Each structure stands twice: as structure tokens, then as C-alpha cells.
Amino acid sequence: EAKMTMTETWLRKHRLLYVGATRHPFIHGIRDGSIDISAFKTWLGQDYLFVRAFVPFVESVLTKARKGSNDSDNDVEVILGGLAALNDEISWFKNEASKWGVQLSNIVPQKANLEYCRFLESLTSPEVEYTVPIVAFWVIETVYQESFAHCLEDGSETPAELKETCQRWGNEGFREYCNSLRKIADRQLEKATDDAISKAEATFLQVLEYEVDFWNMSHGGT
Ligand code: HMH
């Protein structure tokens, strides 16, 4: 019988919160077409700011991968791929914003966004060992992958003008990239100390909570 990986154990243990983050009313609204377009525009502007703040976080994960891992060639390749995708993503946000008439230069980060970005920044400290931010990185990407893939499944009624957004994170290539991150996280967790494991689990939960708050912010539009 195959041993359960740590990420699998956590996904089972914290199922309710995970489902809360990946099947949020905001996502249901996209999937069934009932979404308020102003909520979508709020999300778009706030996520643009988030992605820009995400870049230095990913850079710090990359630096830690080079120093700390026993398969650093693989890890660097996967993380660098993520960083390259972010560059493309920022251009996409600019283009999408202009399509929707959203003025990116005027966007003020909301509280939930600021707090999430501050949390990511705290994980860039050299004192935080690689295992913790690589777990965070995996969860952050996976929540978007699972959420937007849900909007593209059979039976979904996602409006045509939102499909491209869903494709961006819901596509097969992004799913494979998330799986690569998950494998790295599990490999790190296998050799981690109990202390690092419990810190990583707490981080896993915090990311899920921040993701729920992020959707709430867009949905509330405040
Ligand atoms: C809030 N979480 C948030 N924004 C994103 N773009 C992702 C995850 C995925 O990169």
C-alpha cells in the first residue's frame, strides 16, 4: 500500500477550508454566469497588484531552491518557469484591464490584499527555510488552478468573455506545473524536521484563509 504524502494528508485533514478556497461563491458566480461584472473588475485590479507583489516572493523561493535543495536543478527549472509565466501574466492583466475599462494605475490595494502580500513578504526572510515557502507557493498556485478549472468543466455556464481568464489558470499545463510544485513540496516535507513540518502546515492553512479573504474582497467589492 502506497504511503500517503504529506500534502495529501493535509488536503484530507483540512478539506473544508480547501473547498472553501477553491469553490468560493465568486467562482460559482463565474461558473453559473451570475457574477456581477463589477466584482470581476475588482478582482482583476486587485489581482494585478497581488501578482506584482508575488514576483519578489517567487524570486526568494528561487534563491532558496538554489541553496537548499537536493534536486536544485529540477526545482530551479520549475520555479523559473513560474517566474516566466508571471511576466506573461502581468502583460495579460494590463491587456485584460484595458478591455474591461479598468484603470490599473488608480487601483488602491484593499486590506485583505495588503495583508496577504505582507504575509508573503514575511516568508521571504532568509530565516524561513525553503520547505515553508515552497508549500505556500504550491498552495497559492493550486487554489487558482482548481478554482478556474472548475469554471471550464462540463456543465459550466461560464460567460464567453470570462473563459480566457479561466483558461489562464485552469489549463492542463498550469495543472502540471502545480503538480511539479506539489512534488517538490512533498520531497522537502519528507526530510523536514517536525518543527518545519508544523510551520509548513500552519502556512498551508494561512494561505487558504488568505485566498478565501481575497475572493471575499472581490465579491464584496468594498
Ligand atoms: C490571490 N492567488 C491570488 N492570485 C493569484 N494570481 C494566484 C493565487 C495564482 O497565481
GROMACS .gro file of C-alpha atoms and ligand atoms in nm:
model
  232
    1GLU     CA    1   0.000   0.000   0.000
    2ALA     CA    2   0.138   0.336  -0.104
    3LYS     CA    3   0.223   0.576   0.175
    4MET     CA    4   0.020   0.895   0.181
    5THR     CA    5   0.220   1.206   0.109
    6MET     CA    6   0.214   1.500   0.348
    7THR     CA    7   0.023   1.726   0.109
    8GLU     CA    8  -0.238   1.453   0.062
    9THR     CA    9  -0.272   1.415   0.439
   10TRP     CA   10  -0.324   1.790   0.477
   11LEU     CA   11  -0.572   1.814   0.189
   12ARG     CA   12  -0.781   1.545   0.359
   13LYS     CA   13  -0.746   1.686   0.707
   14HIS     CA   14  -0.833   2.041   0.603
   15ARG     CA   15  -1.082   1.953   0.329
   16LEU     CA   16  -1.349   2.202   0.435
   17LEU     CA   17  -1.117   2.501   0.423
   18TYR     CA   18  -0.966   2.379   0.094
   19VAL     CA   19  -1.311   2.353  -0.062
   20GLY     CA   20  -1.394   2.696   0.079
   21ALA     CA   21  -1.098   2.840  -0.109
   22THR     CA   22  -1.148   2.652  -0.437
   23ARG     CA   23  -1.530   2.658  -0.460
   24HIS     CA   24  -1.595   3.011  -0.340
   25PRO     CA   25  -1.918   3.197  -0.433
   26PHE     CA   26  -1.706   3.421  -0.660
   27ILE     CA   27  -1.606   3.111  -0.859
   28HIS     CA   28  -1.961   2.973  -0.854
   29GLY     CA   29  -2.072   3.308  -0.993
   30ILE     CA   30  -1.833   3.277  -1.285
   31ARG     CA   31  -1.928   2.916  -1.341
   32ASP     CA   32  -2.302   2.978  -1.350
   33GLY     CA   33  -2.279   3.316  -1.520
   34SER     CA   34  -2.443   3.506  -1.235
   35ILE     CA   35  -2.130   3.703  -1.145
   36ASP     CA   36  -2.159   4.076  -1.103
   37ILE     CA   37  -1.914   4.223  -1.354
   38SER     CA   38  -1.812   4.491  -1.105
   39ALA     CA   39  -1.694   4.213  -0.871
   40PHE     CA   40  -1.492   4.067  -1.157
   41LYS     CA   41  -1.333   4.405  -1.227
   42THR     CA   42  -1.248   4.449  -0.860
   43TRP     CA   43  -1.083   4.109  -0.860
   44LEU     CA   44  -0.891   4.194  -1.180
   45GLY     CA   45  -0.744   4.515  -1.041
   46GLN     CA   46  -0.661   4.367  -0.702
   47ASP     CA   47  -0.508   4.054  -0.851
   48TYR     CA   48  -0.287   4.265  -1.075
   49LEU     CA   49  -0.141   4.424  -0.761
   50PHE     CA   50  -0.114   4.083  -0.595
   51VAL     CA   51   0.076   3.931  -0.889
   52ARG     CA   52   0.323   4.218  -0.889
   53ALA     CA   53   0.389   4.157  -0.519
   54PHE     CA   54   0.409   3.784  -0.588
   55VAL     CA   55   0.720   3.830  -0.808
   56PRO     CA   56   0.967   3.908  -0.523
   57PHE     CA   57   0.816   3.620  -0.326
   58VAL     CA   58   0.884   3.375  -0.610
   59GLU     CA   59   1.233   3.521  -0.652
   60SER     CA   60   1.307   3.443  -0.289
   61VAL     CA   61   1.179   3.088  -0.332
   62LEU     CA   62   1.411   3.054  -0.631
   63THR     CA   63   1.708   3.173  -0.427
   64LYS     CA   64   1.630   2.923  -0.152
   65ALA     CA   65   1.589   2.643  -0.406
   66ARG     CA   66   1.939   2.705  -0.539
   67LYS     CA   67   2.092   2.684  -0.195
   68GLY     CA   68   1.892   2.430  -0.005
   69SER     CA   69   1.752   2.151  -0.215
   70ASN     CA   70   1.888   1.810  -0.311
   71ASP     CA   71   1.742   1.837  -0.658
   72SER     CA   72   1.801   2.203  -0.716
   73ASP     CA   73   1.828   2.173  -1.097
   74ASN     CA   74   1.472   2.045  -1.117
   75ASP     CA   75   1.341   2.292  -0.861
   76VAL     CA   76   1.507   2.590  -1.030
   77GLU     CA   77   1.360   2.486  -1.363
   78VAL     CA   78   1.007   2.459  -1.222
   79ILE     CA   79   1.025   2.783  -1.022
   80LEU     CA   80   1.189   2.976  -1.306
   81GLY     CA   81   0.906   2.855  -1.530
   82GLY     CA   82   0.663   3.003  -1.279
   83LEU     CA   83   0.851   3.331  -1.275
   84ALA     CA   84   0.846   3.349  -1.656
   85ALA     CA   85   0.472   3.281  -1.651
   86LEU     CA   86   0.427   3.574  -1.411
   87ASN     CA   87   0.592   3.808  -1.658
   88ASP     CA   88   0.341   3.698  -1.919
   89GLU     CA   89   0.061   3.724  -1.663
   90ILE     CA   90   0.137   4.089  -1.586
   91SER     CA   91   0.108   4.174  -1.957
   92TRP     CA   92  -0.215   3.979  -1.969
   93PHE     CA   93  -0.357   4.178  -1.676
   94LYS     CA   94  -0.274   4.505  -1.850
   95ASN     CA   95  -0.443   4.393  -2.166
   96GLU     CA   96  -0.745   4.250  -1.987
   97ALA     CA   97  -0.784   4.564  -1.776
   98SER     CA   98  -0.793   4.783  -2.083
   99LYS     CA   99  -1.056   4.554  -2.237
  100TRP     CA  100  -1.278   4.599  -1.929
  101GLY     CA  101  -1.204   4.968  -1.887
  102VAL     CA  102  -1.022   4.913  -1.559
  103GLN     CA  103  -0.758   5.179  -1.488
  104LEU     CA  104  -0.471   4.988  -1.326
  105SER     CA  105  -0.275   5.298  -1.227
  106ASN     CA  106  -0.559   5.407  -0.998
  107ILE     CA  107  -0.609   5.083  -0.808
  108VAL     CA  108  -0.560   5.103  -0.433
  109PRO     CA  109  -0.484   4.773  -0.262
  110GLN     CA  110  -0.758   4.665  -0.024
  111LYS     CA  111  -0.694   4.541   0.329
  112ALA     CA  112  -0.718   4.167   0.250
  113ASN     CA  113  -0.476   4.214  -0.038
  114LEU     CA  114  -0.226   4.414   0.169
  115GLU     CA  115  -0.235   4.158   0.447
  116TYR     CA  116  -0.184   3.871   0.205
  117CYS     CA  117   0.112   4.049   0.042
  118ARG     CA  118   0.261   4.130   0.383
  119PHE     CA  119   0.233   3.763   0.477
  120LEU     CA  120   0.416   3.661   0.157
  121GLU     CA  121   0.684   3.914   0.232
  122SER     CA  122   0.734   3.762   0.578
  123LEU     CA  123   0.810   3.428   0.408
  124THR     CA  124   1.094   3.584   0.206
  125SER     CA  125   1.310   3.621   0.517
  126PRO     CA  126   1.630   3.411   0.499
  127GLU     CA  127   1.533   3.262   0.836
  128VAL     CA  128   1.232   3.092   0.683
  129GLU     CA  129   1.356   2.765   0.540
  130TYR     CA  130   1.277   2.657   0.182
  131THR     CA  131   1.014   2.395   0.279
  132VAL     CA  132   0.776   2.660   0.416
  133PRO     CA  133   0.761   2.899   0.115
  134ILE     CA  134   0.761   2.613  -0.137
  135VAL     CA  135   0.449   2.479   0.036
  136ALA     CA  136   0.295   2.828   0.023
  137PHE     CA  137   0.386   2.860  -0.345
  138TRP     CA  138   0.223   2.526  -0.427
  139VAL     CA  139  -0.100   2.614  -0.244
  140ILE     CA  140  -0.124   2.964  -0.393
  141GLU     CA  141  -0.100   2.835  -0.749
  142THR     CA  142  -0.317   2.530  -0.687
  143VAL     CA  143  -0.609   2.727  -0.543
  144TYR     CA  144  -0.629   2.925  -0.867
  145GLN     CA  145  -0.582   2.616  -1.080
  146GLU     CA  146  -0.863   2.423  -0.908
  147SER     CA  147  -1.092   2.724  -0.890
  148PHE     CA  148  -1.069   2.828  -1.254
  149ALA     CA  149  -1.061   2.471  -1.389
  150HIS     CA  150  -1.398   2.425  -1.217
  151CYS     CA  151  -1.538   2.705  -1.436
  152LEU     CA  152  -1.439   2.514  -1.751
  153GLU     CA  153  -1.575   2.171  -1.660
  154ASP     CA  154  -1.863   2.012  -1.846
  155GLY     CA  155  -2.189   2.165  -1.733
  156SER     CA  156  -2.038   2.504  -1.651
  157GLU     CA  157  -2.203   2.812  -1.798
  158THR     CA  158  -1.910   3.049  -1.781
  159PRO     CA  159  -1.978   3.358  -1.995
  160ALA     CA  160  -1.768   3.366  -2.313
  161GLU     CA  161  -1.593   3.689  -2.208
  162LEU     CA  162  -1.463   3.523  -1.889
  163LYS     CA  163  -1.342   3.199  -2.045
  164GLU     CA  164  -0.998   3.330  -2.132
  165THR     CA  165  -0.943   3.426  -1.768
  166CYS     CA  166  -1.042   3.077  -1.658
  167GLN     CA  167  -0.813   2.922  -1.921
  168ARG     CA  168  -0.518   3.118  -1.790
  169TRP     CA  169  -0.512   2.915  -1.464
  170GLY     CA  170  -0.748   2.632  -1.548
  171ASN     CA  171  -0.547   2.486  -1.835
  172GLU     CA  172  -0.371   2.150  -1.836
  173GLY     CA  173  -0.019   2.295  -1.849
  174PHE     CA  174  -0.085   2.502  -1.537
  175ARG     CA  175  -0.220   2.189  -1.368
  176GLU     CA  176   0.103   2.003  -1.445
  177TYR     CA  177   0.308   2.292  -1.317
  178CYS     CA  178   0.108   2.279  -0.990
  179ASN     CA  179   0.179   1.907  -0.968
  180SER     CA  180   0.551   1.974  -1.011
  181LEU     CA  181   0.535   2.223  -0.724
  182ARG     CA  182   0.348   1.968  -0.516
  183LYS     CA  183   0.616   1.704  -0.576
  184ILE     CA  184   0.885   1.946  -0.467
  185ALA     CA  185   0.685   2.033  -0.154
  186ASP     CA  186   0.634   1.665  -0.067
  187ARG     CA  187   1.000   1.582  -0.123
  188GLN     CA  188   1.102   1.867   0.108
  189LEU     CA  189   0.846   1.763   0.370
  190GLU     CA  190   0.979   1.405   0.369
  191LYS     CA  191   1.313   1.519   0.500
  192ALA     CA  192   1.192   1.811   0.712
  193THR     CA  193   1.213   1.834   1.090
  194ASP     CA  194   0.892   1.816   1.293
  195ASP     CA  195   0.926   2.186   1.358
  196ALA     CA  196   0.948   2.268   0.986
  197ILE     CA  197   0.653   2.038   0.913
  198SER     CA  198   0.430   2.208   1.166
  199LYS     CA  199   0.533   2.552   1.038
  200ALA     CA  200   0.459   2.439   0.683
  201GLU     CA  201   0.117   2.306   0.784
  202ALA     CA  202   0.032   2.636   0.954
  203THR     CA  203   0.144   2.816   0.638
  204PHE     CA  204  -0.074   2.588   0.424
  205LEU     CA  205  -0.375   2.687   0.638
  206GLN     CA  206  -0.289   3.056   0.635
  207VAL     CA  207  -0.264   3.063   0.256
  208LEU     CA  208  -0.608   2.903   0.227
  209GLU     CA  209  -0.752   3.161   0.464
  210TYR     CA  210  -0.593   3.448   0.272
  211GLU     CA  211  -0.728   3.307  -0.052
  212VAL     CA  212  -1.082   3.296   0.091
  213ASP     CA  213  -1.044   3.657   0.212
  214PHE     CA  214  -0.918   3.757  -0.132
  215TRP     CA  215  -1.226   3.615  -0.304
  216ASN     CA  216  -1.447   3.775  -0.037
  217MET     CA  217  -1.290   4.112  -0.104
  218SER     CA  218  -1.367   4.092  -0.476
  219HIS     CA  219  -1.714   3.965  -0.411
  220GLY     CA  220  -1.796   4.232  -0.158
  221GLY     CA  221  -1.647   4.494  -0.384
  222THR     CA  222  -1.557   4.713  -0.088
  223HMH     C1  223  -0.479   3.588  -0.488
  223HMH     N1  224  -0.382   3.375  -0.554
  223HMH     C2  225  -0.411   3.501  -0.589
  223HMH     N2  226  -0.381   3.549  -0.709
  223HMH     C3  227  -0.316   3.471  -0.800
  223HMH     N3  228  -0.288   3.522  -0.922
  223HMH     C4  229  -0.285   3.337  -0.768
  223HMH     C5  230  -0.319   3.294  -0.641
  223HMH     C6  231  -0.218   3.244  -0.865
  223HMH     O1  232  -0.103   3.296  -0.918
   0.00000   0.00000   0.00000
